[in-house]
Coordinates of C-alpha atoms in Angstrom, one line a residue:
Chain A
X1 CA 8.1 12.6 21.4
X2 CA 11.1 13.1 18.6
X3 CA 10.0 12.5 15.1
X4 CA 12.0 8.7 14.9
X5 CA 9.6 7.4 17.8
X6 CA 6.7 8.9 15.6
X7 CA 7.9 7.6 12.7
X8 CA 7.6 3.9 14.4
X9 CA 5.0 5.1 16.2
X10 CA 3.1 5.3 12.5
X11 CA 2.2 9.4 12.9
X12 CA 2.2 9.6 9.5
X13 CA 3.4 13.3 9.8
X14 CA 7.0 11.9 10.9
X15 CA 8.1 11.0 7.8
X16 CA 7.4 14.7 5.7
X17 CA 9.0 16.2 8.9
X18 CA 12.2 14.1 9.1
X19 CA 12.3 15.1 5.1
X20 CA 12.6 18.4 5.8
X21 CA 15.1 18.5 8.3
X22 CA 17.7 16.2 6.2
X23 CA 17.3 18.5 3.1
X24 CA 17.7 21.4 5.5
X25 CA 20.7 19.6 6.3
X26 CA 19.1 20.9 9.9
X27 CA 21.4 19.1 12.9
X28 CA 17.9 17.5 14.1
X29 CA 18.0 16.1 10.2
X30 CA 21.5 14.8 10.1
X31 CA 21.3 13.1 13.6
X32 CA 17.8 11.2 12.5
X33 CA 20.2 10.0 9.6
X34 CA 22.2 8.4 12.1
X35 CA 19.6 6.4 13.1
X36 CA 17.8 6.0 9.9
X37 CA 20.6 5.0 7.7
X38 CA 21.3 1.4 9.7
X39 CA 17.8 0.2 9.1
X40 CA 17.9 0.9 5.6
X41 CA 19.5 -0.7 2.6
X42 CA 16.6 -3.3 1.8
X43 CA 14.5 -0.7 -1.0
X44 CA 14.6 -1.6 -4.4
X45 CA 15.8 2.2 -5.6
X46 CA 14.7 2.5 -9.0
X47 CA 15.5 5.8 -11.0
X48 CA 13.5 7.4 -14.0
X49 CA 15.7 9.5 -15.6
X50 CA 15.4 11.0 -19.5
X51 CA 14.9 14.8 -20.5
X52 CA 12.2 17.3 -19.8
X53 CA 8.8 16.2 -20.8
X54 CA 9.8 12.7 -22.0
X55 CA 6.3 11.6 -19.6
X56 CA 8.7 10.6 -16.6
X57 CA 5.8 12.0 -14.2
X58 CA 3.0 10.8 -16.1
X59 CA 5.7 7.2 -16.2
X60 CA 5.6 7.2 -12.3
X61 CA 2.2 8.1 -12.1
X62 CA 1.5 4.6 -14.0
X63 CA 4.2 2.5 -11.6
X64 CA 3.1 3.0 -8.8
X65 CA -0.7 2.0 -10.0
X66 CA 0.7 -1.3 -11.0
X67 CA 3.7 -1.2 -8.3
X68 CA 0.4 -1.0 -5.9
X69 CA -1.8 -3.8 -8.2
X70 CA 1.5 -6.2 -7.2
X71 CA 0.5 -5.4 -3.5
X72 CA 3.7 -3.8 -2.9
X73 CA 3.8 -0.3 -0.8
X74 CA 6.0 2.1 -2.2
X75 CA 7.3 6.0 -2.6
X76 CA 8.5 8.5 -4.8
X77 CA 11.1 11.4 -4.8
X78 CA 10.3 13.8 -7.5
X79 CA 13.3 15.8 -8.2
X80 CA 12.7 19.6 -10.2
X81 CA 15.0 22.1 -10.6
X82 CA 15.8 25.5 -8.6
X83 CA 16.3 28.7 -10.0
X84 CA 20.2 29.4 -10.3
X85 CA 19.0 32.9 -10.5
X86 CA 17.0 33.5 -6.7
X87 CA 16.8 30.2 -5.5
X88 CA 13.3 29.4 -5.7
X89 CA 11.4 26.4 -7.7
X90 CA 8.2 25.4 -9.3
X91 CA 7.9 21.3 -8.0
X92 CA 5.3 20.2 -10.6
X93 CA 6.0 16.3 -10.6
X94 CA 3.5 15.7 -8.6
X95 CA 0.3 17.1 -10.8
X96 CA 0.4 13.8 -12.5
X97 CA 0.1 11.8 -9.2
X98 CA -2.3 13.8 -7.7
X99 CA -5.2 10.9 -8.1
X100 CA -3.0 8.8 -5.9
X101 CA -4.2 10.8 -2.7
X102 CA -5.9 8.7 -0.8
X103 CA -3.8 5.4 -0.7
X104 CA -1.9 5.3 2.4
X105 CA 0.3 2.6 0.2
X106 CA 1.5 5.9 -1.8
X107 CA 4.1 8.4 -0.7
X108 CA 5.1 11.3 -3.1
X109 CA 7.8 13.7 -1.9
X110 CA 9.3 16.6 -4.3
X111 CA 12.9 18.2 -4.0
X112 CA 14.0 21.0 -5.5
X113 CA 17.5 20.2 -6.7
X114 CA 19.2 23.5 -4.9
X115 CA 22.0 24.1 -7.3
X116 CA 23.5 20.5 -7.9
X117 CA 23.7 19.5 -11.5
X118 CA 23.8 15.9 -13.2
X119 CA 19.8 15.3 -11.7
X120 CA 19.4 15.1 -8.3
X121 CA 19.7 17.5 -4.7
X122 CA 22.2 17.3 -2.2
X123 CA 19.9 16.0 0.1
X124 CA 18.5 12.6 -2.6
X125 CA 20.5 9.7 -1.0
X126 CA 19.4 11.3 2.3
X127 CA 15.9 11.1 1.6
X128 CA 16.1 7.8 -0.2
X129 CA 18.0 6.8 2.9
X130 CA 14.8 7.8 5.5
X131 CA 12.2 6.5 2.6
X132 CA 14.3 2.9 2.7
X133 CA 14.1 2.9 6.6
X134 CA 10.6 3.8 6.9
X135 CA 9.8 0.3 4.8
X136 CA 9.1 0.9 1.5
X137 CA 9.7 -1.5 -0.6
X138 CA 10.6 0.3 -4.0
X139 CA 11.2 3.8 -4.1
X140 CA 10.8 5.7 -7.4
X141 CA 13.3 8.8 -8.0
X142 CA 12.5 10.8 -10.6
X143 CA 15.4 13.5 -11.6
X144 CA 15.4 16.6 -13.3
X145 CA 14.7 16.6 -16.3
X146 CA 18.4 15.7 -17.9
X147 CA 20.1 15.4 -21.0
X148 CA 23.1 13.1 -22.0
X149 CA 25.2 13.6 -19.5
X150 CA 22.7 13.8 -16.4
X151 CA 24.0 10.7 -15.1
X152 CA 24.1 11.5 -11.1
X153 CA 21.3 9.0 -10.6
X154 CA 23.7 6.1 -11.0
X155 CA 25.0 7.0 -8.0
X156 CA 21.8 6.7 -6.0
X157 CA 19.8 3.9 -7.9
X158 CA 20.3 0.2 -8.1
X159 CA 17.9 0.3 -11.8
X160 CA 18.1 2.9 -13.8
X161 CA 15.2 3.6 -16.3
X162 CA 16.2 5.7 -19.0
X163 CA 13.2 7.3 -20.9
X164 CA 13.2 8.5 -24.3
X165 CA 10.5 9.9 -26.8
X166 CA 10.4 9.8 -30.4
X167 CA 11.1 12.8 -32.2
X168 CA 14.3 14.4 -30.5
X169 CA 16.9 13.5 -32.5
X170 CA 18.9 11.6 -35.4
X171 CA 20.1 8.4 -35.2
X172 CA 23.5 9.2 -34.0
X173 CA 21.9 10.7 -31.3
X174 CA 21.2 7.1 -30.0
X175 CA 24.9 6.3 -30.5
X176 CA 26.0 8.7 -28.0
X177 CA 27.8 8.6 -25.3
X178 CA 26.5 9.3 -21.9
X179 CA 22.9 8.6 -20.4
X180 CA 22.1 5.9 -22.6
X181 CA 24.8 4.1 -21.5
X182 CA 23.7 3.8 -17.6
X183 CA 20.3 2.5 -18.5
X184 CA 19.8 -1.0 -17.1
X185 CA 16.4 -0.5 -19.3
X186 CA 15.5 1.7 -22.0
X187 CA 11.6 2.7 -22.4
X188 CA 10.6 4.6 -25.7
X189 CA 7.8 6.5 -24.3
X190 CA 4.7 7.9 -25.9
X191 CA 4.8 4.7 -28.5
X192 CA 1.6 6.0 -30.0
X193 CA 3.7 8.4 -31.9
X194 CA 5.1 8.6 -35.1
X195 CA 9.0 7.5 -34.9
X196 CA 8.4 5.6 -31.9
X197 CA 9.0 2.4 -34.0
X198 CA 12.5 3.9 -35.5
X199 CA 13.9 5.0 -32.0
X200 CA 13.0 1.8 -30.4
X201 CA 15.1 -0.1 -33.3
X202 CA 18.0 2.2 -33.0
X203 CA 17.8 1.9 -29.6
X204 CA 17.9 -2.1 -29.6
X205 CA 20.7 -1.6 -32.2
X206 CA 23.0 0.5 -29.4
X207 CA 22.0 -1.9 -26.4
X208 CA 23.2 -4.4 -28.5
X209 CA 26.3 -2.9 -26.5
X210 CA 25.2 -2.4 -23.1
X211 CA 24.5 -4.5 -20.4
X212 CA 26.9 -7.1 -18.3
X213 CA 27.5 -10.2 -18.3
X214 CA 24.0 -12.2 -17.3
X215 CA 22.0 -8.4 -18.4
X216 CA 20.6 -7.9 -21.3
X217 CA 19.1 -4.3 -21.9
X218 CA 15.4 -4.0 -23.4
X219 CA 14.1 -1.8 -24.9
X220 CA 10.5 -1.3 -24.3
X221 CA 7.8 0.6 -25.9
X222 CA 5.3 1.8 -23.3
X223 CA 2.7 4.8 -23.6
X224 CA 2.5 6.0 -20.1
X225 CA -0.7 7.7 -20.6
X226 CA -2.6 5.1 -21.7
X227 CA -0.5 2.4 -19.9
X228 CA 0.3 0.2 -22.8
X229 CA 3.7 -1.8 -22.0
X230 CA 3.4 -1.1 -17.9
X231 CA 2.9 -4.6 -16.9
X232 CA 6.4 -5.2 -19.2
X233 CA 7.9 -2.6 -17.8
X234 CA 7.0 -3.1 -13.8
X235 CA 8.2 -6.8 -15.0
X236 CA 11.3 -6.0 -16.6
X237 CA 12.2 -4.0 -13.1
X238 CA 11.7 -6.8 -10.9
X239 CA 13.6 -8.9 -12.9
X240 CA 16.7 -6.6 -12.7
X241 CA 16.4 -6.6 -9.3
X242 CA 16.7 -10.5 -8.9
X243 CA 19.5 -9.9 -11.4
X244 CA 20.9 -7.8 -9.0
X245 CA 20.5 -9.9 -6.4
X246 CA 21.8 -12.9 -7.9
X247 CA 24.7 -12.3 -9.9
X248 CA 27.0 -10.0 -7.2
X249 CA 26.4 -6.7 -9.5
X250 CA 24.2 -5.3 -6.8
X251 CA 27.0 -5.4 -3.8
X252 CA 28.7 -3.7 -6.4
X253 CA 26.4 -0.8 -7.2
X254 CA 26.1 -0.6 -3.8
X255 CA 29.7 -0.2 -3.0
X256 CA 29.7 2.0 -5.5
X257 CA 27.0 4.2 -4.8
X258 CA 28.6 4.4 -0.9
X259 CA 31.6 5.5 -2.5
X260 CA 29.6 8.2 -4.5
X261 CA 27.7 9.4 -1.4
X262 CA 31.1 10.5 0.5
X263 CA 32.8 11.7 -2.3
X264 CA 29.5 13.9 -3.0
X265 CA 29.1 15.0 0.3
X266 CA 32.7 16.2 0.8
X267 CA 32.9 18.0 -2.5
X268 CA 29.2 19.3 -1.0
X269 CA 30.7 20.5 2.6
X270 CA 33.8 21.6 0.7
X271 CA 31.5 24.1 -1.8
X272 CA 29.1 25.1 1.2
X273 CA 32.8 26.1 3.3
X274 CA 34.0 28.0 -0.3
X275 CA 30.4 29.8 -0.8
X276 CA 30.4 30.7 3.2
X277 CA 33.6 32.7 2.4
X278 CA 34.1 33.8 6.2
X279 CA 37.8 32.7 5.7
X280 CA 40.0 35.6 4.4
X281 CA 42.3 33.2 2.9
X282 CA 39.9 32.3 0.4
X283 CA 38.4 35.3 -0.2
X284 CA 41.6 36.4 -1.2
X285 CA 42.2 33.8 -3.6
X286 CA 39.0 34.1 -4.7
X287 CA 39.7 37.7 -5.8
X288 CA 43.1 36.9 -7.3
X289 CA 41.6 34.2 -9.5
X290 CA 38.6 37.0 -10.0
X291 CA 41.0 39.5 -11.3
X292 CA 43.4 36.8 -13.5
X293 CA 46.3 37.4 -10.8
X294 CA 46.0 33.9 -10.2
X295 CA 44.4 30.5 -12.3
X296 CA 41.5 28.7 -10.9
X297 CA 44.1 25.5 -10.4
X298 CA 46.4 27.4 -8.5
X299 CA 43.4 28.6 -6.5
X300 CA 43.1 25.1 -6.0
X301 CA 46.6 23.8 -4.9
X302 CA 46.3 26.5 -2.4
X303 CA 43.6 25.4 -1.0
X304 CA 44.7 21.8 -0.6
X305 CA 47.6 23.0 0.6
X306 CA 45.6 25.1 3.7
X307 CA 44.2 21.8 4.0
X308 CA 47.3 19.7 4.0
X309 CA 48.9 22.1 6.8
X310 CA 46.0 21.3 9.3
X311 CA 46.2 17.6 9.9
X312 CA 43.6 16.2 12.4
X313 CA 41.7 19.6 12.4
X314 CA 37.7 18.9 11.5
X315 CA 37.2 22.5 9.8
X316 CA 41.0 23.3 8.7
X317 CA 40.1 26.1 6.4
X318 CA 37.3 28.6 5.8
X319 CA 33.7 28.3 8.2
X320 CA 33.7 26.4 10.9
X321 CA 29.7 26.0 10.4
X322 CA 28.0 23.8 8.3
X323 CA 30.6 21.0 7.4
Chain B
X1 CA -4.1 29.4 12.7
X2 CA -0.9 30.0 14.4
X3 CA 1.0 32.1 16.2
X4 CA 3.2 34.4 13.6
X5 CA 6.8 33.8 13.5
X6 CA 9.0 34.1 10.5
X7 CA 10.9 30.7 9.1
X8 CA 14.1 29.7 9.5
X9 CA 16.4 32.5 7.7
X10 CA 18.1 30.2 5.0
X11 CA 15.4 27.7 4.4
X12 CA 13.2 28.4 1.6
X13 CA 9.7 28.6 2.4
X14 CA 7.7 25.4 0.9
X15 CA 4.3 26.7 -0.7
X16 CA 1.4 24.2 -1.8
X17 CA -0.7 26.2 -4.4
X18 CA -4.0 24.4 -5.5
X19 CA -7.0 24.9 -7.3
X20 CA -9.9 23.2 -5.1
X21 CA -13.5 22.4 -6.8
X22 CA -14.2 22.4 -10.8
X23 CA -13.2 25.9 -12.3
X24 CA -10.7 25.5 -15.0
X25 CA -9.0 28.6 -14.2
X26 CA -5.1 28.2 -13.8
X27 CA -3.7 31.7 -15.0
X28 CA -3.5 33.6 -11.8
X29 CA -2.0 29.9 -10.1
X30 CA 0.4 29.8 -12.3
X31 CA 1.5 33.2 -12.6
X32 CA 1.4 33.5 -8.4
X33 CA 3.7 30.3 -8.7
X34 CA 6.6 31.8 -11.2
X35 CA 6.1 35.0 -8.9
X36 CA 6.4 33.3 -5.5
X37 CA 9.5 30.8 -7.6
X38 CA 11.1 34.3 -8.2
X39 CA 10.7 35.8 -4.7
X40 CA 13.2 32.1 -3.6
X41 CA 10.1 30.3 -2.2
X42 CA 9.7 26.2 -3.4
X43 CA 6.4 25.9 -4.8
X44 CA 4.8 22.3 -5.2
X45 CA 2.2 23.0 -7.9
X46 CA -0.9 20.5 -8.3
X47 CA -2.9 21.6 -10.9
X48 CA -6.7 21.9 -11.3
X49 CA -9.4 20.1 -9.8
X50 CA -8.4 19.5 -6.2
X51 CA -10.7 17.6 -3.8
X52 CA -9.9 18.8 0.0
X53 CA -8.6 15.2 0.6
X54 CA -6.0 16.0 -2.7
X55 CA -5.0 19.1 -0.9
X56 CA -4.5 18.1 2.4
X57 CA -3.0 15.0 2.1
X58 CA -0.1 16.3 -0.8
X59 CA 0.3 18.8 2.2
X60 CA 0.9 16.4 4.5
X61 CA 3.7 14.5 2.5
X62 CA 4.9 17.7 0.8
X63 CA 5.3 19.2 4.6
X64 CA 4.3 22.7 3.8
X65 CA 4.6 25.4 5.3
X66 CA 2.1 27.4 3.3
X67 CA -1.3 26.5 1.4
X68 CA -2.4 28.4 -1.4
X69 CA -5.9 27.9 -2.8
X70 CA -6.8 29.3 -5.7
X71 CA -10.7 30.0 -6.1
X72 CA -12.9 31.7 -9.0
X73 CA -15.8 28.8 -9.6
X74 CA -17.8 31.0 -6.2
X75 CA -18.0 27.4 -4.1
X76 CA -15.1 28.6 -1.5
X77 CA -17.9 29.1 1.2
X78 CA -18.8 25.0 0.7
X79 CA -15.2 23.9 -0.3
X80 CA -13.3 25.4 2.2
X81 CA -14.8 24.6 5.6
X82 CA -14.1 20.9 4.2
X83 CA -10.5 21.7 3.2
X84 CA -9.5 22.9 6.8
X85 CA -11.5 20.2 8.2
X86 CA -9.3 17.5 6.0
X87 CA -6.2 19.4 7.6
X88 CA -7.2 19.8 11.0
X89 CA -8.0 15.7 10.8
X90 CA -4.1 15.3 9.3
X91 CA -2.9 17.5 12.7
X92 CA -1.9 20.4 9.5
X93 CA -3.3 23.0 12.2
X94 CA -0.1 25.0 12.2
X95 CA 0.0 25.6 8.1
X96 CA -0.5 28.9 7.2
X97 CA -3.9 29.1 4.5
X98 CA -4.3 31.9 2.2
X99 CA -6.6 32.2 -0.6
X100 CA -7.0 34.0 -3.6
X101 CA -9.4 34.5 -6.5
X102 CA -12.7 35.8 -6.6
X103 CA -14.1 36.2 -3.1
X104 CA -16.4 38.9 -2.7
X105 CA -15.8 41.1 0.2
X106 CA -18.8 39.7 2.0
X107 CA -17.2 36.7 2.2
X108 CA -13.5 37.6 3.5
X109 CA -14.3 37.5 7.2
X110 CA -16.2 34.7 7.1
X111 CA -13.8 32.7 5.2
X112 CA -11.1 34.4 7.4
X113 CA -13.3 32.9 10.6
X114 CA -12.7 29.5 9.1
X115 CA -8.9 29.9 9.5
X116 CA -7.6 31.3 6.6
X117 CA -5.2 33.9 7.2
X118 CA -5.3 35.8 4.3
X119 CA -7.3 36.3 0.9
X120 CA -5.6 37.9 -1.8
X121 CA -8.4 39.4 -4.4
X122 CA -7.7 41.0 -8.1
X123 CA -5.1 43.2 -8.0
X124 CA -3.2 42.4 -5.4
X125 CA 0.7 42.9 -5.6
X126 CA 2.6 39.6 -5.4
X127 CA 5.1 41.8 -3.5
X128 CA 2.5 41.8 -0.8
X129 CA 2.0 38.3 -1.0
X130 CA 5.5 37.8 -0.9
X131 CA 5.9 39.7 2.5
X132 CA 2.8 38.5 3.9
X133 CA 4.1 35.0 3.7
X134 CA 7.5 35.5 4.8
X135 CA 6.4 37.2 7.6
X136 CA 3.6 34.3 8.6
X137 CA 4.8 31.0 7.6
X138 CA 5.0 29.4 10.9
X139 CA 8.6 28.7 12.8
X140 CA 9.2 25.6 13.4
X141 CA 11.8 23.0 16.1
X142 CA 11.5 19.8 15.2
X143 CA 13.3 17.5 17.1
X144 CA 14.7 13.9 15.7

């Protein structure tokens, strides 16, 4: 039996399985998606984003508790980062969820993020895309630990949670451009601590700004560990979602994020064709830009070019695996 | 446990290392993790004080190809029987289990005849880790 008729049949090793083959990119993988990506589209994809050991684990840990109390199922992708150096990766989300084990209501999954910046791994919006059409009702994405620019989860998340701790910063910090800006909520984490009060106000000051029309962003002080502000926060969620819902702005994101998806897989097949380097052509620009005969934009052109003079052709330049 | 084929050339190996039972210590987890993160592998780490249902079931959703207990409390001869029973009861037959820690040599083949492949004791060379699991995580064709 394939792994879609054991995924309806409720094997509950169909799902892990199917997980693998889409990040493996494996044919199996990318024909499952086929099937998968029809039935989905009805998950509330909520992302937890903020930098490295702002409590974002310890955060999920706690939603899904009170995601579970509101008798709602639901599942997590817990996104760390791989070594640019060999590869590998130490996936640690998951230590904090770890008491979670025996509710078949739960599902935790972690991704190594395989050389893409900004957050997330190639294969996220696949995954989210097989968690959505196995019936969960909210799925939880946790990225990489980011700073102010990891803003990839926009991309792949209808809410956006933006964490922040006291303690990391001035107030222009909060003034900044970047990943304050796509929160559709902003959560000062570990309020127990001194300048918790501070942030939160500089925080309220700068989403003064943010938000649409019909959105107001909070700011909400929550200690994850102790769960202080969860209810607020699970709350504040749900109620972006009928926002969503309501007002238009979540065909929008959705559009959007569709938009997002093919432009980052064909950059993605484009790289994977580059790094494959079976095509002479390019290794020979390569070398040229390599040994400053040649700028990386002219590299460029000439590759566009290669592509512009094989119209129709699926693989017109370089591999003619892995596209 | 399975018949030994090497993975998929190009797909990083997916490790589970976890510390069943009460003992608090994670040194020689930890350190095997960076190690086995440098040899290329993806390790999902879980931290101390793993019941066999923990274990087995973060295998299950993690889909590992390799578990990796960690053992120095002396209660591997009651906790493990009861971790490969909670895999065998999730159909994890086919994941490779190795341990390491502090299991007198006594002990090896009977914890062996329980199904776990390997144990790795003090002074082992994580290069030999490294090859032993490359060369025994199990192959796999999965079909959609």
């Amino acid at each position: 039996m394939g792994l879609i008729d054991r995924l309806d049949a409720g094997d509950p090793r169909a799902l892990p399985r199917l997980l693998t083959l889409i990040e493996n990119r494996d044919p199996a993988g990318l024909s499952a998606l086929n099937v998968l990506y029809p039935r989905g589209g009805r998950a509330h994809v909520v992302g937890i984003t903020g930098p490295p050991g702002s409590g974002k684990s310890t955060l999920v840990a706690a939603l899904i508790a009170a995601i579970r109390a509101s008798g709602r199922t639901v599942a997590v992708l817990a996104i760390d980062p791989s070594s640019p150096v060999t590869g590998g990766a130490v996936l640690g989300d998951r230590i904090r969820m770890m008491e979670l084990h025996a509710d078949p209501g739960v599902f935790i999954r972690s991704m190594a993020s395989r050389g893409r910046v900004g957050g997330l791994a190639p294969a996220a919006a696949g995954a989210v895309a097989a968690l959505d059409a196995a019936g969960f009702p909210i799925i939880l994405v946790e990225t990489v630990g980011t700073g102010q620019d990891g803003i990839d989860i926009i991309t792949l998340a209808q809410t956006v949670v933006v964490v922040q701790v006291p303690g990391l910063g001035d107030g222009v910090q909060a003034i900044k451009a970047g990943q304050l800006e796509v929160g559709d909520l902003l959560v000062v984490n570990k309020c127990d601590l001194p300048g918790s009060e501070t942030l939160a106000r500089l925080l309220r000051q700068s989403a003064e700004d943010l938000g649409t029309e019909g959105w107001d962003v909070p700011v909400l002080p929550i200690s994850a560990a102790t769960g202080d502000g969860l209810p607020d926060l699970l709350g504040a969620i749900d109620r972006h979602r009928s926002y969503l819902l309501a007002s238009g702005e979540g065909d929008r994101r959705s559009s959007a994020a569709a938009s997002a998806a093919v432009m980052t897989g064909l950059r993605a097949a484009i790289e994977r064709r580059i790094a494959a380097g079976s095509s002479e052509a390019i290794a020979r620009l390569l070398d040229d830009v390599a040994a400053r005969r040649m700028t990386p934009d002219s590299a460029v052109a000439g590759l566009l070019a290669a592509l512009d003079r094989a119209p129709g052709s699926g693989h017109p330049v370089g591999d003619q695996r892995g596209g | 446990m399975t018949q030994p084929a090497p993975a998929a050339p190009g797909r990083p190996i997916r490790v589970l290392i976890a510390k069943p039972g009460l003992d608090g210590h994670d040194r020689g987890a930890k350190v095997l993790t960076r190690a086995l993160r440098d040899a290329g592998f993806e390790v999902v780490y879980t931290g101390l004080f793993q019941t066999p249902e923990m274990i087995a079931s973060a295998a299950l959703q993690e889909d590992v190809d390799v578990i990796g207990l960690s053992i120095l409390s002396g209660a591997h001869l009651a906790l493990f029987p009861r971790i490969m029973e909670a895999l065998r009861a999730r159909g994890l037959d086919d994941v490779l289990v190795v341990a390491g820690g502090t299991i007198p040599g006594e002990d090896i083949p009977v914890v062996r005849d329980m199904g776990v492949a390997a144990v790795f004791g003090p002074g082992t060379s994580f290069a030999e880790i490294v090859e032993f699991l490359r060369e025994h995580a199990p192959a796999r064709d999965d079909a959609a």
